[in-house]
Short mmCIF file of C-alpha atoms in Angstrom, two decimals:
data_model
loop_
_atom_site.label_atom_id
_atom_site.label_comp_id
_atom_site.label_asym_id
_atom_site.label_seq_id
_atom_site.Cartn_x
_atom_site.Cartn_y
_atom_site.Cartn_z
CA MET A 1 13.13 162.44 13.18
CA THR A 2 10.80 160.08 11.07
CA ARG A 3 12.62 157.77 8.92
CA LEU A 4 11.85 157.04 5.38
CA SER A 5 12.31 153.29 4.52
CA VAL A 6 11.79 152.68 0.85
CA ASN A 7 10.04 149.32 -0.05
CA ILE A 8 11.73 148.00 -3.20
CA ASN A 9 9.36 145.17 -3.97
CA LYS A 10 7.91 146.79 -7.03
CA ILE A 11 11.55 147.15 -8.44
CA ALA A 12 11.97 143.40 -8.08
CA THR A 13 8.51 142.97 -9.82
CA LEU A 14 9.59 144.88 -12.77
CA ARG A 15 12.89 142.98 -12.92
CA ASN A 16 11.17 139.54 -12.72
CA ALA A 17 8.68 140.37 -15.48
CA ARG A 18 11.65 139.95 -17.99
CA GLY A 19 14.11 137.91 -15.99
CA GLY A 20 17.71 139.04 -15.86
CA ASN A 21 18.75 141.68 -13.54
CA ASN A 22 17.26 144.87 -15.09
CA PRO A 23 16.45 146.92 -13.04
CA ASN A 24 19.29 145.95 -10.59
CA VAL A 25 17.53 145.65 -7.21
CA LEU A 26 20.66 146.06 -5.23
CA GLN A 27 21.67 149.16 -7.12
CA VAL A 28 18.40 150.80 -6.68
CA ALA A 29 18.52 150.17 -2.90
CA LEU A 30 21.88 151.78 -2.85
CA ASP A 31 20.65 154.79 -4.98
CA CYS A 32 17.71 155.18 -2.53
CA GLU A 33 20.29 155.35 0.30
CA ARG A 34 22.30 157.83 -1.61
CA PHE A 35 19.35 160.05 -2.28
CA GLY A 36 18.69 160.26 1.44
CA ALA A 37 16.40 157.31 2.34
CA GLN A 38 17.19 156.17 5.93
CA GLY A 39 16.16 152.67 5.38
CA ILE A 40 15.26 149.85 2.78
CA THR A 41 12.27 147.56 3.17
CA VAL A 42 11.64 144.16 1.64
CA HIS A 43 8.66 141.76 1.76
CA PRO A 44 9.83 138.26 0.48
CA ARG A 45 6.86 135.96 -0.11
CA PRO A 46 7.02 132.19 -0.36
CA ASP A 47 6.44 132.29 -4.16
CA GLU A 48 9.25 134.90 -4.53
CA ARG A 49 7.02 136.79 -7.07
CA HIS A 50 8.93 139.92 -6.38
CA ILE A 51 11.77 140.08 -3.75
CA LYS A 52 13.64 136.75 -3.70
CA TYR A 53 15.26 135.26 -0.96
CA LYS A 54 18.80 135.60 -2.62
CA ASP A 55 17.87 139.26 -2.93
CA VAL A 56 17.67 139.55 0.86
CA LEU A 57 20.97 137.86 1.46
CA ASP A 58 22.56 140.13 -1.13
CA LEU A 59 21.27 143.38 0.32
CA LYS A 60 22.10 142.87 3.89
CA PRO A 61 25.85 143.29 3.44
CA ALA A 62 25.74 145.92 1.08
CA LEU A 63 23.33 148.44 2.84
CA HIS A 64 24.39 151.29 4.86
CA THR A 65 21.08 152.15 6.52
CA GLU A 66 18.41 150.20 8.47
CA PHE A 67 17.21 147.04 6.73
CA ASN A 68 13.47 146.13 7.43
CA ILE A 69 12.20 142.58 6.35
CA GLU A 70 8.38 142.32 6.33
CA GLY A 71 6.56 138.97 6.15
CA TYR A 72 4.22 136.29 7.53
CA PRO A 73 6.19 133.96 10.00
CA VAL A 74 6.44 130.71 8.17
CA GLN A 75 9.43 128.64 8.97
CA SER A 76 11.25 129.53 5.74
CA PHE A 77 10.78 133.20 6.60
CA LEU A 78 11.98 132.85 10.36
CA ASP A 79 15.14 130.89 8.94
CA LEU A 80 15.95 133.76 6.48
CA VAL A 81 15.53 136.59 9.06
CA THR A 82 17.51 134.89 11.70
CA GLU A 83 20.19 134.29 9.20
CA VAL A 84 20.35 137.98 7.94
CA LYS A 85 19.57 139.57 11.24
CA PRO A 86 18.21 142.83 9.92
CA ALA A 87 17.74 145.91 12.12
CA GLN A 88 14.05 145.34 12.08
CA VAL A 89 11.54 142.60 11.08
CA THR A 90 7.81 143.62 10.58
CA LEU A 91 5.30 140.69 11.05
CA VAL A 92 2.27 140.79 8.73
CA PRO A 93 -0.75 138.52 8.77
CA ASP A 94 -0.70 137.91 4.97
CA ALA A 95 -1.70 134.54 3.52
CA PRO A 96 1.06 133.18 1.09
CA ASP A 97 -1.01 133.90 -2.08
CA GLN A 98 -2.22 137.44 -1.00
CA LEU A 99 -1.78 140.15 -3.52
CA THR A 100 -0.78 142.66 -0.89
CA SER A 101 -1.37 143.54 2.83
CA ASN A 102 -4.94 144.43 3.51
CA HIS A 103 -5.48 144.25 7.26
CA GLY A 104 -3.42 144.04 10.45
CA TRP A 105 -3.06 141.35 13.07
CA ASP A 106 -5.72 140.34 15.46
CA THR A 107 -3.21 140.62 18.23
CA LYS A 108 -5.65 139.08 20.82
CA THR A 109 -6.48 135.97 18.85
CA TYR A 110 -2.80 135.31 17.77
CA MET A 111 -1.16 136.39 21.06
CA PRO A 112 0.40 133.00 21.70
CA LEU A 113 1.96 132.76 18.20
CA LEU A 114 3.01 136.37 18.09
CA ARG A 115 4.66 136.25 21.59
CA HIS A 116 6.69 133.27 20.55
CA ILE A 117 7.88 134.75 17.32
CA VAL A 118 8.79 138.03 18.88
CA GLU A 119 10.84 136.01 21.44
CA VAL A 120 12.66 134.28 18.63
CA PHE A 121 13.57 137.50 16.86
CA LYS A 122 14.58 139.28 19.99
CA ASN A 123 16.78 136.48 20.93
CA HIS A 124 18.77 137.35 17.71
CA GLY A 125 18.86 140.83 18.67
CA ILE A 126 16.23 141.93 15.96
CA ARG A 127 13.87 144.77 16.65
CA THR A 128 10.23 143.44 16.03
CA SER A 129 7.20 145.37 14.69
CA LEU A 130 3.69 144.23 14.36
CA PHE A 131 1.53 145.28 11.45
CA VAL A 132 -1.94 146.43 13.00
CA ASP A 133 -5.09 148.24 12.29
CA PRO A 134 -5.76 151.58 13.97
CA ILE A 135 -7.49 150.03 16.86
CA PRO A 136 -6.19 150.88 20.36
CA GLU A 137 -7.12 147.35 21.75
CA MET A 138 -5.05 145.60 19.06
CA ILE A 139 -2.21 147.90 20.06
CA ASP A 140 -2.80 146.99 23.73
CA TYR A 141 -2.55 143.30 22.97
CA ALA A 142 0.46 143.90 20.64
CA ALA A 143 2.24 145.42 23.70
CA GLU A 144 1.76 142.09 25.55
CA THR A 145 3.78 140.18 22.94
CA ASP A 146 6.82 142.19 23.95
CA CYS A 147 7.33 143.61 20.49
CA ASP A 148 9.25 146.83 20.14
CA ARG A 149 6.88 148.69 17.70
CA VAL A 150 3.62 148.59 15.83
CA GLU A 151 3.22 149.63 12.23
CA LEU A 152 -0.26 151.26 11.56
CA TYR A 153 -1.98 149.90 8.38
CA THR A 154 -2.66 153.16 6.57
CA ALA A 155 -4.50 152.14 3.46
CA PRO A 156 -8.04 153.26 4.96
CA TYR A 157 -6.54 156.57 5.85
CA ALA A 158 -5.35 157.01 2.22
CA GLU A 159 -8.73 156.11 0.84
CA MET A 160 -10.58 158.67 2.99
CA TYR A 161 -7.95 161.53 2.96
CA PRO A 162 -9.16 163.25 -0.35
CA GLN A 163 -12.74 163.51 1.09
CA ASN A 164 -12.20 164.26 4.81
CA PRO A 165 -8.62 164.39 6.10
CA GLU A 166 -9.69 165.06 9.67
CA GLN A 167 -11.92 162.10 9.66
CA ALA A 168 -9.35 159.88 7.98
CA ILE A 169 -6.71 160.39 10.56
CA ALA A 170 -8.78 160.33 13.68
CA PRO A 171 -8.39 156.60 14.38
CA TYR A 172 -4.79 156.80 13.73
CA VAL A 173 -4.24 159.61 16.32
CA SER A 174 -6.01 157.66 19.10
CA SER A 175 -3.98 154.51 18.01
CA ALA A 176 -0.62 156.58 17.98
CA GLU A 177 -1.39 157.87 21.34
CA GLU A 178 -2.06 154.49 22.74
CA ALA A 179 1.20 153.05 21.22
CA ARG A 180 3.04 155.86 22.92
CA LYS A 181 1.28 155.24 26.17
CA MET A 182 2.09 151.47 26.02
CA GLY A 183 5.89 152.36 25.41
CA LEU A 184 5.86 151.11 21.81
CA GLY A 185 7.74 152.69 18.74
CA LEU A 186 5.44 153.64 15.94
CA ASN A 187 5.93 153.07 12.27
CA ALA A 188 3.19 153.41 9.43
CA GLY A 189 2.77 152.12 5.94
CA HIS A 190 0.59 151.26 3.03
CA ASP A 191 -0.70 153.70 0.34
CA LEU A 192 1.08 156.75 2.02
CA SER A 193 1.87 159.04 -0.88
CA LEU A 194 3.06 162.50 -1.77
CA GLU A 195 -0.63 163.58 -1.53
CA ASN A 196 -1.34 162.41 2.00
CA LEU A 197 2.10 161.94 3.81
CA ALA A 198 2.82 165.41 4.87
CA TYR A 199 -0.62 165.79 6.65
CA PHE A 200 -0.24 162.34 8.41
CA HIS A 201 3.16 163.39 9.63
CA HIS A 202 2.19 166.83 10.68
CA VAL A 203 -0.58 165.35 12.91
CA ILE A 204 1.47 162.37 14.32
CA PRO A 205 4.92 163.78 14.32
CA TRP A 206 6.37 161.20 16.73
CA LEU A 207 6.36 158.57 14.11
CA ASP A 208 9.56 156.50 14.05
CA GLU A 209 9.39 155.32 10.44
CA VAL A 210 7.23 155.30 7.42
CA SER A 211 7.51 152.34 4.86
CA ILE A 212 6.59 153.35 1.31
CA GLY A 213 6.97 151.47 -2.00
CA HIS A 214 4.18 151.45 -4.51
CA ALA A 215 3.55 155.07 -4.70
CA LEU A 216 7.03 156.07 -4.54
CA VAL A 217 7.93 153.88 -7.41
CA CYS A 218 4.98 155.23 -9.49
CA ASP A 219 6.09 158.70 -8.56
CA ALA A 220 9.66 157.86 -9.81
CA LEU A 221 8.37 157.00 -13.29
CA TYR A 222 7.33 160.59 -13.82
CA LEU A 223 9.76 162.55 -11.56
CA GLY A 224 12.98 160.33 -11.36
CA LEU A 225 13.93 158.37 -8.36
CA GLU A 226 16.28 161.06 -6.85
CA THR A 227 13.77 163.81 -6.93
CA THR A 228 11.02 161.40 -5.65
CA VAL A 229 13.00 160.16 -2.64
CA LYS A 230 13.96 163.79 -1.71
CA SER A 231 10.10 164.76 -2.19
CA TYR A 232 9.10 162.12 0.26
CA LEU A 233 11.82 163.20 2.83
CA LYS A 234 10.55 166.79 2.47
CA CYS A 235 7.02 165.61 3.71
CA LEU A 236 8.62 164.33 6.74
CA GLN A 237 10.17 167.63 7.55
CA SER A 238 7.02 169.52 8.26
#
């Protein structure tokens, strides 16, 4: 079964625009779980422009499903994750001021750093995943860090999907097969949507997890949160 982890960063962005606690990030996370999501994802950044470190601390004891924390491994992030001990940490190569993730790790170049960080988290019993581009070589080097999973960066797939689905997914199939050969679990995320998710899952059905935030929150504005979460879950049943 491929799990749906809902990224609630955009909920925090909306809250922060006015201050206060509306919408309530914790309540939305619990509602996503109640509507069927099997996980919650957050990506706290050093400037706390959406998810705040306090949100992470508040979410952990309240959630009933898997908690996934994404981020670049600065010391404050390492300290937060090792304190909270989520089910999974996903390491991304984002600069602190980057608007959103737009590439995966160069796992060959950053091998020493990643191997050290993975060891730190695994010593705390936290499953580790590396955010990578759909390039088999990057997956091979990711495996050498002793990480548990890779998360495929799917924005290029989403961009090409309307014009040529087969061509869009081709590099992801070879990368997914490489991950399976290397004994790595497989996640995917970034710009997956109701338009393109079912096809992605149909072609690569051994996905462990998809992390979806921006598109899901946008859909919820029109469909409502419960209908939206259930619609994404339906895409993963094909």
